[in-house]
Short mmCIF file of C-alpha atoms in Angstrom, two decimals:
data_model
loop_
_atom_site.label_atom_id
_atom_site.label_comp_id
_atom_site.label_asym_id
_atom_site.label_seq_id
_atom_site.Cartn_x
_atom_site.Cartn_y
_atom_site.Cartn_z
CA ALA A 21 -5.10 -19.19 -13.73
CA LEU A 22 -4.05 -16.59 -11.08
CA PRO A 23 -2.51 -17.56 -8.01
CA ILE A 24 -3.86 -17.24 -4.27
CA CYS A 25 -6.64 -15.10 -4.18
CA ASN A 26 -5.31 -12.69 -2.22
CA GLY A 27 -2.38 -11.92 -4.92
CA ARG A 28 -5.39 -11.64 -7.62
CA LYS A 29 -7.57 -9.35 -5.68
CA ALA A 30 -4.59 -6.88 -4.79
CA TYR A 31 -3.48 -6.89 -8.54
CA ARG A 32 -7.04 -5.64 -9.34
CA ILE A 33 -6.18 -2.64 -6.92
CA VAL A 34 -2.68 -2.03 -9.15
CA LYS A 35 -2.97 -2.96 -12.09
CA ASP A 36 -3.94 0.18 -13.86
CA PHE A 37 -0.72 1.39 -12.36
CA ILE A 38 1.24 -1.29 -13.55
CA GLU A 39 0.00 -1.15 -17.23
CA GLU A 40 0.15 2.80 -16.99
CA TYR A 41 3.84 2.98 -15.63
CA LYS A 42 5.13 -0.34 -16.61
CA PRO A 43 7.58 -0.20 -14.01
CA ALA A 44 10.70 -2.62 -14.61
CA SER A 45 11.20 -3.62 -10.82
CA VAL A 46 8.52 -3.26 -8.00
CA LEU A 47 8.48 -3.31 -4.72
CA ASP A 48 5.66 -4.66 -2.90
CA PHE A 49 5.55 -2.94 0.63
CA GLY A 50 3.29 -4.88 2.94
CA CYS A 51 3.17 -7.65 0.52
CA GLY A 52 2.06 -10.26 3.00
CA LYS A 53 2.51 -13.89 2.04
CA GLY A 54 3.42 -12.66 -1.28
CA GLY A 55 0.32 -13.50 -3.73
CA LEU A 56 0.85 -9.63 -5.27
CA ILE A 57 4.47 -10.70 -5.93
CA GLU A 58 3.40 -13.97 -7.72
CA THR A 59 1.04 -12.37 -10.09
CA ILE A 60 2.90 -9.71 -10.88
CA SER A 61 5.70 -11.99 -11.94
CA GLU A 62 3.23 -14.50 -13.93
CA LEU A 63 1.69 -11.07 -15.88
CA TRP A 64 4.65 -8.93 -16.48
CA PRO A 65 7.78 -11.73 -17.17
CA GLY A 66 10.68 -9.93 -17.03
CA THR A 67 9.48 -7.58 -14.05
CA ILE A 68 11.80 -8.16 -11.17
CA VAL A 69 9.58 -8.28 -8.06
CA ALA A 70 10.37 -7.62 -4.68
CA GLY A 71 8.16 -7.62 -0.87
CA TYR A 72 8.74 -6.20 2.46
CA ASP A 73 6.92 -7.11 5.30
CA PRO A 74 7.59 -7.38 8.89
CA GLY A 75 5.14 -9.75 9.73
CA THR A 76 5.76 -12.34 7.52
CA PRO A 77 9.21 -14.37 7.92
CA LYS A 78 10.38 -14.91 4.15
CA PHE A 79 9.91 -11.16 3.17
CA ALA A 80 11.19 -9.19 6.89
CA LYS A 81 14.09 -8.21 5.36
CA MET A 82 13.90 -4.49 3.48
CA PRO A 83 15.38 -5.13 0.02
CA LYS A 84 18.76 -2.90 0.18
CA HIS A 85 17.97 -1.75 -3.62
CA THR A 86 15.46 0.64 -4.85
CA PHE A 87 12.54 0.34 -7.30
CA ASP A 88 11.41 1.53 -10.47
CA ALA A 89 8.29 1.38 -8.42
CA VAL A 90 7.11 0.76 -4.60
CA VAL A 91 3.55 -0.31 -4.41
CA SER A 92 0.84 -1.14 -1.15
CA THR A 93 -2.35 -1.86 -0.55
CA ASP A 94 -3.56 -1.84 2.81
CA ALA A 95 -0.53 -1.50 4.55
CA LEU A 96 0.22 1.84 5.77
CA GLU A 97 -2.94 2.20 8.49
CA HIS A 98 -1.22 -0.75 9.92
CA ILE A 99 2.22 0.80 10.85
CA GLU A 100 2.43 2.15 14.44
CA PRO A 101 1.97 5.51 14.47
CA THR A 102 5.18 5.96 16.22
CA HIS A 103 7.25 4.67 12.99
CA LEU A 104 4.98 6.17 10.46
CA GLU A 105 7.24 8.89 9.53
CA GLU A 106 10.23 6.82 9.42
CA THR A 107 8.45 4.08 7.59
CA LEU A 108 7.39 6.49 4.83
CA LYS A 109 10.82 8.18 4.80
CA VAL A 110 12.31 4.19 3.83
CA ILE A 111 9.59 4.12 1.37
CA GLY A 112 10.59 7.26 -0.51
CA SER A 113 14.10 6.11 -0.27
CA LYS A 114 13.32 2.94 -2.18
CA ILE A 115 11.17 4.27 -5.56
CA GLU A 116 13.38 5.47 -8.44
CA ARG A 117 10.10 6.51 -10.58
CA CYS A 118 6.61 6.40 -8.91
CA GLY A 119 4.83 4.34 -6.89
CA PHE A 120 1.07 3.83 -5.58
CA PHE A 121 -0.45 3.21 -2.23
CA ARG A 122 -3.68 2.06 -1.41
CA ILE A 123 -4.72 3.40 1.90
CA ALA A 124 -7.30 2.90 4.61
CA CYS A 125 -8.54 5.57 5.92
CA TYR A 126 -11.18 3.98 8.46
CA PRO A 127 -11.18 1.19 11.31
CA ALA A 128 -10.58 -2.60 10.58
CA LYS A 129 -13.39 -5.33 11.30
CA LYS A 130 -10.36 -7.19 13.62
CA GLN A 131 -8.92 -6.42 16.24
CA LEU A 132 -4.70 -7.10 17.71
CA PRO A 133 -4.33 -8.82 20.20
CA ASP A 134 -3.63 -6.40 22.94
CA GLY A 135 -7.48 -5.27 22.24
CA ARG A 136 -6.42 -2.31 19.59
CA ASN A 137 -8.14 -1.82 16.30
CA ALA A 138 -6.21 -3.61 13.28
CA HIS A 139 -6.16 -0.04 11.34
CA LEU A 140 -3.90 1.70 13.97
CA ILE A 141 -3.58 4.91 12.11
CA VAL A 142 -6.90 5.53 10.95
CA LYS A 143 -6.91 9.19 9.72
CA ASN A 144 -8.51 10.74 6.20
CA PRO A 145 -7.33 11.10 2.98
CA ASP A 146 -5.73 14.92 3.66
CA TRP A 147 -3.82 13.88 6.36
CA TRP A 148 -2.22 10.93 4.31
CA ARG A 149 -1.80 13.32 1.34
CA ASN A 150 0.22 15.42 3.83
CA GLN A 151 2.02 12.61 5.40
CA ILE A 152 2.97 11.54 2.50
CA LEU A 153 4.22 14.76 0.27
CA THR A 154 6.19 15.85 3.60
CA HIS A 155 7.91 12.49 4.45
CA MET A 156 8.78 10.59 1.34
CA SER A 157 10.25 13.02 -1.52
CA VAL A 158 7.18 12.79 -4.35
CA SER A 159 4.77 14.70 -6.01
CA ILE A 160 1.12 13.50 -6.45
CA VAL A 161 0.14 12.78 -9.63
CA SER A 162 -3.60 11.24 -9.34
CA GLU A 163 -5.49 10.33 -6.42
CA ASP A 164 -8.96 9.09 -5.88
CA ILE A 165 -11.02 8.72 -2.76
CA SER A 166 -14.36 6.60 -2.63
CA VAL A 167 -16.33 6.20 0.35
CA LEU A 168 -16.67 3.01 2.23
CA ASP A 169 -19.72 2.28 4.56
CA LYS A 170 -19.74 -1.73 6.01
CA SER A 171 -21.93 -0.52 8.56
CA GLU A 172 -24.65 -2.80 8.01
CA LYS A 173 -22.31 -5.74 8.44
CA TRP A 174 -19.74 -4.14 11.06
CA PRO A 175 -21.03 -1.11 12.99
CA ASN A 176 -17.58 1.05 12.92
CA VAL A 177 -16.58 -0.05 9.70
CA VAL A 178 -16.71 3.59 7.46
CA GLY A 179 -14.81 5.80 6.05
CA TYR A 180 -12.62 6.44 3.04
CA VAL A 181 -10.86 4.36 0.46
CA TYR A 182 -7.26 6.77 -0.69
CA ASP A 183 -5.77 5.58 -4.10
CA VAL A 184 -2.79 7.59 -4.38
CA THR A 185 -0.20 7.64 -7.13
CA VAL A 186 3.39 9.36 -6.80
CA LYS A 187 6.43 10.17 -8.81
CA LYS A 188 9.59 10.66 -7.15
CA VAL A 189 10.78 14.35 -7.35
#
């Protein structure tokens, strides 16, 4: 049985990437409570898996070393806009070989306690592509852009899902 439902859900997002690249080590950037880390550890024994998430005390410290791969699912859009450039540089510095990012390009259904939308950066995939190429020292291997429309349930939740695979240059 796979652990924690969020871990299973996140694993479905990164599964093809992990199967194709078979990284020896993985950093989950924005790992939350670590569900994806547990799932990868269980399904890929021998893979070194670590996480970083400033909102979770257990994962609040950025690992010092680099990783074969860095993955991030639904985390980059939560970064304070003033910290994005620096954060992308840090993520880029952690990649030895490749990375996979899923970025939500639409407003979240949740608000932060200060009233702002939980997705602090709502930009289109072209904007994100430019940020990644400008600040991460990577090239783009593949990208997939899909339309997301949850307006039946949540009026403003419309936009794109941007999946991007990168390799170190």
